[in-house]
Amino acid sequence: MNTYAVINIARIQLGMDEDTIRALYVRVTGANSLRAMSERQRLAVVDELKRQGFKMKKSGKSLPLSTKPYIRLVHALWRSCHRKGVINDGSRSALRTFVRGHSTVDDPDFLTFEEANPIIEALKAMEARA
């Protein structure tokens, strides 16, 4: 979490002017600027802003699940391989790279059943080796 950004977003959301936020900094940490604070002190400021009514919003970057069961299986096998330590990077971009290497499609969400089947079998074999 970028505490500088969170504090500034909270300040705007709560409608605090510069003098009010600096008074809060001094009251909570004893320092009058974010730059003079440690990360732990900035987290204490975030906690105080939450106590005063600041609500953190989710990033909204999560993508919806596919309606195709074989695509969900590809994602589930990829996560399972990552949990078992078969692959180092369990991210979506790493899965895209893996799919790109095994088919002509760039994104697993665009696979047909025929294209997904060899990828599913490869992931099952990788998982079995764990």
PDB file of C-alpha atoms in Angstrom:
ATOM      1  CA  MET A   1       0.000   0.000   0.000  1.00  0.00           C
ATOM      2  CA  ASN A   2       1.323   3.440  -0.917  1.00  0.00           C
ATOM      3  CA  THR A   3       0.644   5.259   2.344  1.00  0.00           C
ATOM      4  CA  TYR A   4       1.396   8.693   0.866  1.00  0.00           C
ATOM      5  CA  ALA A   5      -1.349   8.250  -1.735  1.00  0.00           C
ATOM      6  CA  VAL A   6      -3.820   6.712   0.724  1.00  0.00           C
ATOM      7  CA  ILE A   7      -3.373   9.588   3.174  1.00  0.00           C
ATOM      8  CA  ASN A   8      -3.848  12.204   0.463  1.00  0.00           C
ATOM      9  CA  ILE A   9      -6.937  10.442  -0.896  1.00  0.00           C
ATOM     10  CA  ALA A  10      -8.353  10.217   2.641  1.00  0.00           C
ATOM     11  CA  ARG A  11      -7.640  13.913   3.238  1.00  0.00           C
ATOM     12  CA  ILE A  12      -9.580  14.840   0.109  1.00  0.00           C
ATOM     13  CA  GLN A  13     -12.405  12.385   0.868  1.00  0.00           C
ATOM     14  CA  LEU A  14     -12.808  13.766   4.392  1.00  0.00           C
ATOM     15  CA  GLY A  15     -12.558  17.382   3.197  1.00  0.00           C
ATOM     16  CA  MET A  16      -9.586  18.313   5.398  1.00  0.00           C
ATOM     17  CA  ASP A  17      -7.575  21.436   4.679  1.00  0.00           C
ATOM     18  CA  GLU A  18      -3.787  21.634   5.069  1.00  0.00           C
ATOM     19  CA  ASP A  19      -3.848  22.980   8.637  1.00  0.00           C
ATOM     20  CA  THR A  20      -6.283  20.311   9.826  1.00  0.00           C
ATOM     21  CA  ILE A  21      -4.308  17.415   8.356  1.00  0.00           C
ATOM     22  CA  ARG A  22      -1.023  18.731   9.783  1.00  0.00           C
ATOM     23  CA  ALA A  23      -2.639  19.034  13.215  1.00  0.00           C
ATOM     24  CA  LEU A  24      -3.727  15.411  12.874  1.00  0.00           C
ATOM     25  CA  TYR A  25      -0.156  14.403  11.927  1.00  0.00           C
ATOM     26  CA  VAL A  26       1.236  16.095  15.049  1.00  0.00           C
ATOM     27  CA  ARG A  27      -1.470  14.662  17.298  1.00  0.00           C
ATOM     28  CA  VAL A  28      -0.980  11.080  16.039  1.00  0.00           C
ATOM     29  CA  THR A  29       2.785  10.923  15.403  1.00  0.00           C
ATOM     30  CA  GLY A  30       4.443  14.082  16.676  1.00  0.00           C
ATOM     31  CA  ALA A  31       5.722  14.903  13.166  1.00  0.00           C
ATOM     32  CA  ASN A  32       4.154  17.650  11.080  1.00  0.00           C
ATOM     33  CA  SER A  33       4.812  16.206   7.606  1.00  0.00           C
ATOM     34  CA  LEU A  34       4.579  12.845   5.891  1.00  0.00           C
ATOM     35  CA  ARG A  35       8.208  13.035   4.850  1.00  0.00           C
ATOM     36  CA  ALA A  36       9.348  13.214   8.473  1.00  0.00           C
ATOM     37  CA  MET A  37       7.370  10.073   9.418  1.00  0.00           C
ATOM     38  CA  SER A  38       8.346   6.430   9.313  1.00  0.00           C
ATOM     39  CA  GLU A  39       6.152   3.910   7.503  1.00  0.00           C
ATOM     40  CA  ARG A  40       4.726   2.739  10.828  1.00  0.00           C
ATOM     41  CA  GLN A  41       3.754   6.315  11.733  1.00  0.00           C
ATOM     42  CA  ARG A  42       2.091   6.819   8.334  1.00  0.00           C
ATOM     43  CA  LEU A  43       0.100   3.621   8.925  1.00  0.00           C
ATOM     44  CA  ALA A  44      -1.003   5.047  12.280  1.00  0.00           C
ATOM     45  CA  VAL A  45      -2.222   8.157  10.430  1.00  0.00           C
ATOM     46  CA  VAL A  46      -4.144   5.938   7.986  1.00  0.00           C
ATOM     47  CA  ASP A  47      -5.749   4.119  10.935  1.00  0.00           C
ATOM     48  CA  GLU A  48      -6.769   7.441  12.484  1.00  0.00           C
ATOM     49  CA  LEU A  49      -8.247   8.625   9.171  1.00  0.00           C
ATOM     50  CA  LYS A  50     -10.219   5.364   8.943  1.00  0.00           C
ATOM     51  CA  ARG A  51     -11.483   5.963  12.480  1.00  0.00           C
ATOM     52  CA  GLN A  52     -12.694   9.389  11.340  1.00  0.00           C
ATOM     53  CA  GLY A  53     -14.687   7.874   8.476  1.00  0.00           C
ATOM     54  CA  PHE A  54     -12.318   7.271   5.567  1.00  0.00           C
ATOM     55  CA  LYS A  55     -13.376   4.267   3.483  1.00  0.00           C
ATOM     56  CA  MET A  56     -10.851   2.546   1.246  1.00  0.00           C
ATOM     57  CA  LYS A  57     -12.298   1.387  -2.049  1.00  0.00           C
ATOM     58  CA  LYS A  58     -11.336  -1.775  -3.881  1.00  0.00           C
ATOM     59  CA  SER A  59      -9.187  -1.272  -6.940  1.00  0.00           C
ATOM     60  CA  GLY A  60     -11.755  -2.809  -9.269  1.00  0.00           C
ATOM     61  CA  LYS A  61      -9.112  -4.513 -11.370  1.00  0.00           C
ATOM     62  CA  SER A  62     -10.363  -8.053 -10.914  1.00  0.00           C
ATOM     63  CA  LEU A  63     -11.726  -9.622 -14.044  1.00  0.00           C
ATOM     64  CA  PRO A  64     -14.937 -11.629 -14.091  1.00  0.00           C
ATOM     65  CA  LEU A  65     -14.732 -15.406 -14.269  1.00  0.00           C
ATOM     66  CA  SER A  66     -15.315 -17.017 -17.614  1.00  0.00           C
ATOM     67  CA  THR A  67     -18.620 -18.718 -18.250  1.00  0.00           C
ATOM     68  CA  LYS A  68     -16.787 -21.545 -20.022  1.00  0.00           C
ATOM     69  CA  PRO A  69     -15.913 -24.362 -17.614  1.00  0.00           C
ATOM     70  CA  TYR A  70     -12.762 -25.399 -19.502  1.00  0.00           C
ATOM     71  CA  ILE A  71     -11.363 -21.852 -19.192  1.00  0.00           C
ATOM     72  CA  ARG A  72     -12.043 -21.879 -15.449  1.00  0.00           C
ATOM     73  CA  LEU A  73     -10.257 -25.250 -15.303  1.00  0.00           C
ATOM     74  CA  VAL A  74      -7.170 -23.733 -16.980  1.00  0.00           C
ATOM     75  CA  HIS A  75      -7.115 -20.954 -14.376  1.00  0.00           C
ATOM     76  CA  ALA A  76      -7.687 -23.399 -11.503  1.00  0.00           C
ATOM     77  CA  LEU A  77      -4.916 -25.735 -12.673  1.00  0.00           C
ATOM     78  CA  TRP A  78      -2.557 -22.772 -13.053  1.00  0.00           C
ATOM     79  CA  ARG A  79      -3.262 -21.619  -9.481  1.00  0.00           C
ATOM     80  CA  SER A  80      -2.885 -25.179  -8.206  1.00  0.00           C
ATOM     81  CA  CYS A  81       0.501 -25.553  -9.914  1.00  0.00           C
ATOM     82  CA  HIS A  82       1.599 -22.274  -8.363  1.00  0.00           C
ATOM     83  CA  ARG A  83       0.465 -23.333  -4.876  1.00  0.00           C
ATOM     84  CA  LYS A  84       2.336 -26.625  -5.208  1.00  0.00           C
ATOM     85  CA  GLY A  85       5.500 -24.817  -6.305  1.00  0.00           C
ATOM     86  CA  VAL A  86       5.597 -26.244  -9.831  1.00  0.00           C
ATOM     87  CA  ILE A  87       5.654 -22.736 -11.284  1.00  0.00           C
ATOM     88  CA  ASN A  88       7.199 -19.661  -9.705  1.00  0.00           C
ATOM     89  CA  ASP A  89       4.888 -16.975 -11.070  1.00  0.00           C
ATOM     90  CA  GLY A  90       1.165 -17.588 -10.593  1.00  0.00           C
ATOM     91  CA  SER A  91       0.094 -14.303 -12.146  1.00  0.00           C
ATOM     92  CA  ARG A  92      -2.362 -13.864 -14.981  1.00  0.00           C
ATOM     93  CA  SER A  93       0.363 -12.470 -17.250  1.00  0.00           C
ATOM     94  CA  ALA A  94       2.482 -15.587 -16.665  1.00  0.00           C
ATOM     95  CA  LEU A  95      -0.513 -17.748 -17.605  1.00  0.00           C
ATOM     96  CA  ARG A  96      -0.913 -15.701 -20.788  1.00  0.00           C
ATOM     97  CA  THR A  97       2.730 -16.325 -21.643  1.00  0.00           C
ATOM     98  CA  PHE A  98       2.280 -20.047 -21.010  1.00  0.00           C
ATOM     99  CA  VAL A  99      -0.834 -20.162 -23.220  1.00  0.00           C
ATOM    100  CA  ARG A 100       0.916 -18.156 -25.945  1.00  0.00           C
ATOM    101  CA  GLY A 101       3.716 -20.742 -25.957  1.00  0.00           C
ATOM    102  CA  HIS A 102       1.301 -23.662 -26.302  1.00  0.00           C
ATOM    103  CA  SER A 103      -1.221 -22.235 -28.774  1.00  0.00           C
ATOM    104  CA  THR A 104      -1.801 -19.452 -31.264  1.00  0.00           C
ATOM    105  CA  VAL A 105      -4.042 -17.557 -28.826  1.00  0.00           C
ATOM    106  CA  ASP A 106      -2.677 -14.772 -26.611  1.00  0.00           C
ATOM    107  CA  ASP A 107      -5.191 -14.982 -23.769  1.00  0.00           C
ATOM    108  CA  PRO A 108      -6.624 -18.108 -22.136  1.00  0.00           C
ATOM    109  CA  ASP A 109     -10.098 -16.536 -22.129  1.00  0.00           C
ATOM    110  CA  PHE A 110     -10.180 -16.726 -25.948  1.00  0.00           C
ATOM    111  CA  LEU A 111      -9.340 -20.424 -26.196  1.00  0.00           C
ATOM    112  CA  THR A 112     -11.723 -22.820 -27.866  1.00  0.00           C
ATOM    113  CA  PHE A 113     -12.256 -26.218 -26.278  1.00  0.00           C
ATOM    114  CA  GLU A 114      -9.968 -27.832 -28.884  1.00  0.00           C
ATOM    115  CA  GLU A 115      -7.185 -25.318 -28.156  1.00  0.00           C
ATOM    116  CA  ALA A 116      -7.639 -25.552 -24.386  1.00  0.00           C
ATOM    117  CA  ASN A 117      -7.520 -29.347 -24.196  1.00  0.00           C
ATOM    118  CA  PRO A 118      -3.724 -29.740 -24.767  1.00  0.00           C
ATOM    119  CA  ILE A 119      -3.056 -26.891 -22.326  1.00  0.00           C
ATOM    120  CA  ILE A 120      -5.246 -28.556 -19.700  1.00  0.00           C
ATOM    121  CA  GLU A 121      -3.421 -31.853 -20.196  1.00  0.00           C
ATOM    122  CA  ALA A 122      -0.022 -30.117 -19.939  1.00  0.00           C
ATOM    123  CA  LEU A 123      -1.060 -28.395 -16.713  1.00  0.00           C
ATOM    124  CA  LYS A 124      -2.377 -31.682 -15.297  1.00  0.00           C
ATOM    125  CA  ALA A 125       0.949 -33.352 -16.099  1.00  0.00           C
ATOM    126  CA  MET A 126       2.862 -30.495 -14.453  1.00  0.00           C
ATOM    127  CA  GLU A 127       0.633 -30.729 -11.392  1.00  0.00           C
ATOM    128  CA  ALA A 128       1.122 -34.505 -11.173  1.00  0.00           C
ATOM    129  CA  ARG A 129       4.907 -34.031 -11.081  1.00  0.00           C
ATOM    130  CA  ALA A 130       4.623 -31.924  -7.923  1.00  0.00           C
TER     131      ALA A 130
END
